[in-house]
């Protein structure tokens, strides 16, 4: 899979992609993340990427030309299956969107900044608009990193058994059960006996019940959609 991230602040994305699972996924050749500086695609001598809003008002708007130049240049080699625009007024990101995006071969992720991009970019070039929640960030970069992380870890081969995505919270619309490690007792605080029993089917049953309980109390909305709310 190839992910092209287009941004005015490429430095903000260096760290998230430069460590741990996302770094290893790239080293293994399972994903190719390329971060492109929008300024490199500006044709004017000041390398500007934004301008005043028509009709007035505070805040700058990202200009069409650098974005279109960049999208066209990158697609000379291979067309994008999705051009995603990161914006707080997009569709709220969730695990099922991560699952379907992880199956794509080549996508672009455009990070919004300032007051956002010229509306004509959204109308004619963007195929999908994503927000990561109901709050406003200074720019789309951190949101893009969140979305890319959620997608990349689902690509087959990225995670090993220990980090398997199959037991994640949300993968079956249930939150994950509680987990414990050694010591079995710390300052009088004990690990549930069942986990020390060695009885694997009983442990699995307990984990499932805990996941149900957690989801019902913490996320009744999710529980209603899980199909497990049969009572
Ligand atoms: Cl994608 N961008 C910005 N600027 N703020 C956000 C967001 C995106 N998602 C939630 N808040």
mmCIF file of C-alpha atoms and ligand atoms in Angstrom:
data_model
loop_
_atom_site.group_PDB
_atom_site.id
_atom_site.type_symbol
_atom_site.label_atom_id
_atom_site.label_comp_id
_atom_site.label_asym_id
_atom_site.label_seq_id
_atom_site.Cartn_x
_atom_site.Cartn_y
_atom_site.Cartn_z
ATOM 1 C CA UNK A 1 0.000 0.000 0.000
ATOM 2 C CA UNK A 2 1.122 3.545 -0.763
ATOM 3 C CA UNK A 3 0.026 6.559 1.272
ATOM 4 C CA UNK A 4 0.902 10.048 0.026
ATOM 5 C CA UNK A 5 0.415 12.711 2.709
ATOM 6 C CA UNK A 6 0.245 16.288 1.424
ATOM 7 C CA UNK A 7 0.954 18.989 3.999
ATOM 8 C CA UNK A 8 2.384 22.452 4.638
ATOM 9 C CA UNK A 9 4.072 21.073 7.782
ATOM 10 C CA UNK A 10 5.913 17.851 6.820
ATOM 11 C CA UNK A 11 8.037 18.077 9.999
ATOM 12 C CA UNK A 12 4.944 17.349 12.099
ATOM 13 C CA UNK A 13 4.671 13.889 10.512
ATOM 14 C CA UNK A 14 8.296 12.776 10.833
ATOM 15 C CA UNK A 15 8.035 11.411 14.356
ATOM 16 C CA UNK A 16 4.749 9.435 14.070
ATOM 17 C CA UNK A 17 6.018 7.549 11.001
ATOM 18 C CA UNK A 18 9.603 7.234 12.223
ATOM 19 C CA UNK A 19 9.117 4.843 15.147
ATOM 20 C CA UNK A 20 7.879 1.483 16.299
ATOM 21 C CA UNK A 21 5.189 -0.330 14.300
ATOM 22 C CA UNK A 22 4.805 2.263 11.535
ATOM 23 C CA UNK A 23 8.569 2.401 10.988
ATOM 24 C CA UNK A 24 8.857 -1.394 10.844
ATOM 25 C CA UNK A 25 5.897 -1.672 8.458
ATOM 26 C CA UNK A 26 7.737 0.634 6.047
ATOM 27 C CA UNK A 27 11.061 -1.193 6.489
ATOM 28 C CA UNK A 28 9.305 -4.492 5.710
ATOM 29 C CA UNK A 29 7.909 -2.929 2.519
ATOM 30 C CA UNK A 30 4.298 -3.445 3.617
ATOM 31 C CA UNK A 31 3.499 0.250 3.296
ATOM 32 C CA UNK A 32 5.197 3.160 1.585
ATOM 33 C CA UNK A 33 4.371 6.472 3.285
ATOM 34 C CA UNK A 34 5.530 9.548 1.387
ATOM 35 C CA UNK A 35 5.129 12.994 2.920
ATOM 36 C CA UNK A 36 5.013 15.847 0.404
ATOM 37 C CA UNK A 37 5.564 19.511 1.209
ATOM 38 C CA UNK A 38 2.827 21.511 -0.522
ATOM 39 C CA UNK A 39 5.186 24.479 -0.820
ATOM 40 C CA UNK A 40 7.278 22.474 -3.305
ATOM 41 C CA UNK A 41 4.313 22.564 -5.695
ATOM 42 C CA UNK A 42 3.714 26.319 -5.576
ATOM 43 C CA UNK A 43 4.495 28.102 -8.846
ATOM 44 C CA UNK A 44 4.911 31.621 -7.517
ATOM 45 C CA UNK A 45 8.230 33.067 -6.408
ATOM 46 C CA UNK A 46 7.206 33.362 -2.756
ATOM 47 C CA UNK A 47 6.181 29.692 -2.631
ATOM 48 C CA UNK A 48 2.825 30.735 -1.232
ATOM 49 C CA UNK A 49 0.167 28.127 -0.590
ATOM 50 C CA UNK A 50 -2.587 30.309 0.902
ATOM 51 C CA UNK A 51 -4.385 33.566 0.158
ATOM 52 C CA UNK A 52 -7.100 35.855 1.567
ATOM 53 C CA UNK A 53 -10.700 34.604 1.466
ATOM 54 C CA UNK A 54 -12.943 36.107 -1.215
ATOM 55 C CA UNK A 55 -15.661 38.119 0.498
ATOM 56 C CA UNK A 56 -13.321 39.064 3.328
ATOM 57 C CA UNK A 57 -13.044 37.904 6.917
ATOM 58 C CA UNK A 58 -10.213 36.643 9.067
ATOM 59 C CA UNK A 59 -8.079 33.651 8.130
ATOM 60 C CA UNK A 60 -6.321 32.394 5.034
ATOM 61 C CA UNK A 61 -7.537 29.791 2.558
ATOM 62 C CA UNK A 62 -5.358 27.118 0.939
ATOM 63 C CA UNK A 63 -5.059 27.869 -2.783
ATOM 64 C CA UNK A 64 -6.098 25.443 -5.510
ATOM 65 C CA UNK A 65 -2.999 25.568 -7.689
ATOM 66 C CA UNK A 66 -0.358 23.973 -5.436
ATOM 67 C CA UNK A 67 -2.778 21.222 -4.406
ATOM 68 C CA UNK A 68 -3.809 20.430 -7.986
ATOM 69 C CA UNK A 69 -0.164 20.547 -9.164
ATOM 70 C CA UNK A 70 0.785 18.121 -6.413
ATOM 71 C CA UNK A 71 -2.127 15.704 -7.003
ATOM 72 C CA UNK A 72 -1.491 15.685 -10.750
ATOM 73 C CA UNK A 73 2.246 15.202 -10.440
ATOM 74 C CA UNK A 74 1.863 12.314 -7.994
ATOM 75 C CA UNK A 75 -0.744 10.627 -10.180
ATOM 76 C CA UNK A 76 1.437 10.593 -13.283
ATOM 77 C CA UNK A 77 2.795 7.283 -11.968
ATOM 78 C CA UNK A 78 -0.356 5.779 -10.486
ATOM 79 C CA UNK A 79 -3.897 7.132 -9.916
ATOM 80 C CA UNK A 80 -5.258 7.500 -6.365
ATOM 81 C CA UNK A 81 -8.080 5.233 -5.271
ATOM 82 C CA UNK A 82 -9.070 7.843 -2.695
ATOM 83 C CA UNK A 83 -8.131 11.474 -2.141
ATOM 84 C CA UNK A 84 -8.888 12.044 1.534
ATOM 85 C CA UNK A 85 -9.214 15.559 2.954
ATOM 86 C CA UNK A 86 -8.627 15.858 6.704
ATOM 87 C CA UNK A 87 -11.121 18.375 8.096
ATOM 88 C CA UNK A 88 -13.148 18.788 11.310
ATOM 89 C CA UNK A 89 -16.366 18.889 9.235
ATOM 90 C CA UNK A 90 -15.667 15.493 7.619
ATOM 91 C CA UNK A 91 -17.161 12.096 8.407
ATOM 92 C CA UNK A 92 -16.105 10.939 11.892
ATOM 93 C CA UNK A 93 -13.386 8.297 11.602
ATOM 94 C CA UNK A 94 -14.051 4.823 13.023
ATOM 95 C CA UNK A 95 -12.680 1.268 12.905
ATOM 96 C CA UNK A 96 -14.850 0.205 9.996
ATOM 97 C CA UNK A 97 -13.450 3.096 7.880
ATOM 98 C CA UNK A 98 -9.939 1.999 8.923
ATOM 99 C CA UNK A 99 -10.715 -1.570 7.839
ATOM 100 C CA UNK A 100 -11.898 -0.556 4.375
ATOM 101 C CA UNK A 101 -9.091 1.975 3.795
ATOM 102 C CA UNK A 102 -6.490 -0.664 4.757
ATOM 103 C CA UNK A 103 -7.511 -2.600 1.617
ATOM 104 C CA UNK A 104 -6.593 0.254 -0.778
ATOM 105 C CA UNK A 105 -3.455 0.235 -2.912
ATOM 106 C CA UNK A 106 -2.697 3.940 -3.353
ATOM 107 C CA UNK A 107 -4.289 6.831 -1.449
ATOM 108 C CA UNK A 108 -3.631 10.532 -0.895
ATOM 109 C CA UNK A 109 -4.250 12.319 2.395
ATOM 110 C CA UNK A 110 -4.510 16.114 2.188
ATOM 111 C CA UNK A 111 -4.041 17.955 5.481
ATOM 112 C CA UNK A 112 -6.201 21.050 5.943
ATOM 113 C CA UNK A 113 -4.738 24.213 7.463
ATOM 114 C CA UNK A 114 -5.724 27.811 8.178
ATOM 115 C CA UNK A 115 -9.411 28.225 7.293
ATOM 116 C CA UNK A 116 -9.237 25.149 5.060
ATOM 117 C CA UNK A 117 -8.915 24.581 1.322
ATOM 118 C CA UNK A 118 -10.702 26.334 -1.535
ATOM 119 C CA UNK A 119 -14.110 24.660 -1.751
ATOM 120 C CA UNK A 120 -13.504 23.694 -5.399
ATOM 121 C CA UNK A 121 -10.782 21.260 -4.246
ATOM 122 C CA UNK A 122 -13.373 19.508 -2.100
ATOM 123 C CA UNK A 123 -15.938 19.459 -4.885
ATOM 124 C CA UNK A 124 -13.737 18.268 -7.737
ATOM 125 C CA UNK A 125 -10.656 16.503 -6.382
ATOM 126 C CA UNK A 126 -11.454 15.064 -2.957
ATOM 127 C CA UNK A 127 -13.272 11.700 -2.767
ATOM 128 C CA UNK A 128 -13.615 11.458 0.990
ATOM 129 C CA UNK A 129 -13.534 13.866 3.971
ATOM 130 C CA UNK A 130 -12.501 12.622 7.387
ATOM 131 C CA UNK A 131 -12.554 14.137 10.888
ATOM 132 C CA UNK A 132 -11.153 12.322 13.937
ATOM 133 C CA UNK A 133 -13.714 13.739 16.386
ATOM 134 C CA UNK A 134 -15.745 16.705 17.531
ATOM 135 C CA UNK A 135 -12.967 19.098 18.532
ATOM 136 C CA UNK A 136 -10.743 21.396 16.497
ATOM 137 C CA UNK A 137 -7.014 20.827 15.927
ATOM 138 C CA UNK A 138 -4.585 23.443 14.584
ATOM 139 C CA UNK A 139 -4.206 21.456 11.388
ATOM 140 C CA UNK A 140 -4.970 18.127 9.754
ATOM 141 C CA UNK A 141 -1.478 16.639 10.296
ATOM 142 C CA UNK A 142 -2.022 15.017 13.690
ATOM 143 C CA UNK A 143 -5.394 13.732 12.499
ATOM 144 C CA UNK A 144 -3.733 12.306 9.364
ATOM 145 C CA UNK A 145 -1.164 10.541 11.573
ATOM 146 C CA UNK A 146 -4.004 9.031 13.627
ATOM 147 C CA UNK A 147 -5.839 7.798 10.525
ATOM 148 C CA UNK A 148 -2.645 6.408 8.926
ATOM 149 C CA UNK A 149 -1.697 4.585 12.136
ATOM 150 C CA UNK A 150 -5.139 2.977 12.394
ATOM 151 C CA UNK A 151 -4.964 1.894 8.721
ATOM 152 C CA UNK A 152 -1.362 0.666 8.604
ATOM 153 C CA UNK A 153 -1.603 -1.615 11.644
ATOM 154 C CA UNK A 154 -4.413 -3.501 9.857
ATOM 155 C CA UNK A 155 -2.285 -4.364 6.802
ATOM 156 C CA UNK A 156 -1.555 -8.121 6.914
ATOM 157 C CA UNK A 157 1.968 -8.766 8.227
ATOM 158 C CA UNK A 158 2.322 -5.438 10.057
ATOM 159 C CA UNK A 159 1.346 -6.860 13.435
ATOM 160 C CA UNK A 160 2.608 -10.129 14.886
ATOM 161 C CA UNK A 161 0.564 -12.487 17.106
ATOM 162 C CA UNK A 162 1.348 -10.501 20.209
ATOM 163 C CA UNK A 163 0.003 -7.271 18.814
ATOM 164 C CA UNK A 164 -2.726 -8.867 16.676
ATOM 165 C CA UNK A 165 -5.512 -6.529 15.601
ATOM 166 C CA UNK A 166 -8.082 -9.309 15.914
ATOM 167 C CA UNK A 167 -8.425 -8.798 19.662
ATOM 168 C CA UNK A 168 -8.500 -4.994 19.535
ATOM 169 C CA UNK A 169 -11.250 -2.938 21.040
ATOM 170 C CA UNK A 170 -13.824 -2.052 18.344
ATOM 171 C CA UNK A 171 -12.878 -4.864 15.945
ATOM 172 C CA UNK A 172 -16.181 -6.602 16.844
ATOM 173 C CA UNK A 173 -17.923 -3.471 18.196
ATOM 174 C CA UNK A 174 -16.865 -4.475 21.719
ATOM 175 C CA UNK A 175 -14.286 -2.850 23.976
ATOM 176 C CA UNK A 176 -11.307 -5.005 24.967
ATOM 177 C CA UNK A 177 -11.383 -6.850 28.336
ATOM 178 C CA UNK A 178 -9.025 -5.909 31.215
ATOM 179 C CA UNK A 179 -5.469 -7.317 31.136
ATOM 180 C CA UNK A 180 -2.948 -8.112 33.887
ATOM 181 C CA UNK A 181 0.716 -9.139 34.129
ATOM 182 C CA UNK A 182 3.133 -10.236 36.862
ATOM 183 C CA UNK A 183 3.157 -10.074 39.814
ATOM 184 C CA UNK A 184 -0.077 -11.968 40.607
ATOM 185 C CA UNK A 185 -0.328 -9.861 43.761
ATOM 186 C CA UNK A 186 0.990 -6.328 44.271
ATOM 187 C CA UNK A 187 0.500 -4.629 47.657
ATOM 188 C CA UNK A 188 -2.553 -6.780 48.268
ATOM 189 C CA UNK A 189 -4.082 -6.064 44.846
ATOM 190 C CA UNK A 190 -4.789 -9.419 43.223
ATOM 191 C CA UNK A 191 -5.177 -10.622 39.653
ATOM 192 C CA UNK A 192 -8.544 -12.424 39.141
ATOM 193 C CA UNK A 193 -8.081 -16.146 39.990
ATOM 194 C CA UNK A 194 -9.547 -17.311 36.678
ATOM 195 C CA UNK A 195 -6.581 -15.837 34.764
ATOM 196 C CA UNK A 196 -4.158 -17.950 36.828
ATOM 197 C CA UNK A 197 -6.213 -21.151 36.418
ATOM 198 C CA UNK A 198 -4.674 -22.358 33.159
ATOM 199 C CA UNK A 199 -8.227 -23.184 31.981
ATOM 200 C CA UNK A 200 -8.158 -21.567 28.525
ATOM 201 C CA UNK A 201 -11.878 -21.975 27.647
ATOM 202 C CA UNK A 202 -12.846 -20.525 31.034
ATOM 203 C CA UNK A 203 -10.425 -17.608 30.510
ATOM 204 C CA UNK A 204 -11.905 -16.933 27.057
ATOM 205 C CA UNK A 205 -15.432 -16.987 28.499
ATOM 206 C CA UNK A 206 -14.427 -14.573 31.275
ATOM 207 C CA UNK A 207 -12.766 -12.200 28.793
ATOM 208 C CA UNK A 208 -15.842 -12.177 26.582
ATOM 209 C CA UNK A 209 -18.130 -11.454 29.559
ATOM 210 C CA UNK A 210 -15.813 -8.653 30.708
ATOM 211 C CA UNK A 211 -15.818 -7.171 27.209
ATOM 212 C CA UNK A 212 -19.625 -7.246 27.179
ATOM 213 C CA UNK A 213 -19.850 -5.631 30.629
ATOM 214 C CA UNK A 214 -17.320 -2.945 29.766
ATOM 215 C CA UNK A 215 -19.042 -2.076 26.543
ATOM 216 C CA UNK A 216 -22.520 -1.999 28.141
ATOM 217 C CA UNK A 217 -21.459 0.359 30.934
ATOM 218 C CA UNK A 218 -18.927 2.582 29.115
ATOM 219 C CA UNK A 219 -20.331 2.673 25.600
ATOM 220 C CA UNK A 220 -24.058 1.854 25.536
ATOM 221 C CA UNK A 221 -24.186 3.272 21.973
ATOM 222 C CA UNK A 222 -21.576 0.760 20.803
ATOM 223 C CA UNK A 223 -23.213 -2.057 22.773
ATOM 224 C CA UNK A 224 -26.546 -1.433 21.012
ATOM 225 C CA UNK A 225 -24.807 -1.854 17.653
ATOM 226 C CA UNK A 226 -22.786 -4.916 18.716
ATOM 227 C CA UNK A 227 -25.634 -7.407 18.301
ATOM 228 C CA UNK A 228 -24.820 -8.790 21.773
ATOM 229 C CA UNK A 229 -27.535 -6.771 23.575
ATOM 230 C CA UNK A 230 -30.033 -9.638 23.427
ATOM 231 C CA UNK A 231 -31.681 -9.218 26.839
HETATM 232 CL CL1 LIG B 1 -9.128 16.144 10.369
HETATM 233 N N1 LIG B 1 -8.567 18.535 11.296
HETATM 234 C C1 LIG B 1 -8.628 19.502 12.220
HETATM 235 N N2 LIG B 1 -8.032 20.666 11.977
HETATM 236 N N3 LIG B 1 -9.271 19.369 13.386
HETATM 237 C C2 LIG B 1 -9.856 18.192 13.607
HETATM 238 C C3 LIG B 1 -9.844 17.146 12.682
HETATM 239 C C4 LIG B 1 -9.168 17.358 11.515
HETATM 240 N N4 LIG B 1 -10.527 16.116 13.198
HETATM 241 C C5 LIG B 1 -10.958 16.524 14.394
HETATM 242 N N5 LIG B 1 -10.561 17.770 14.638
#
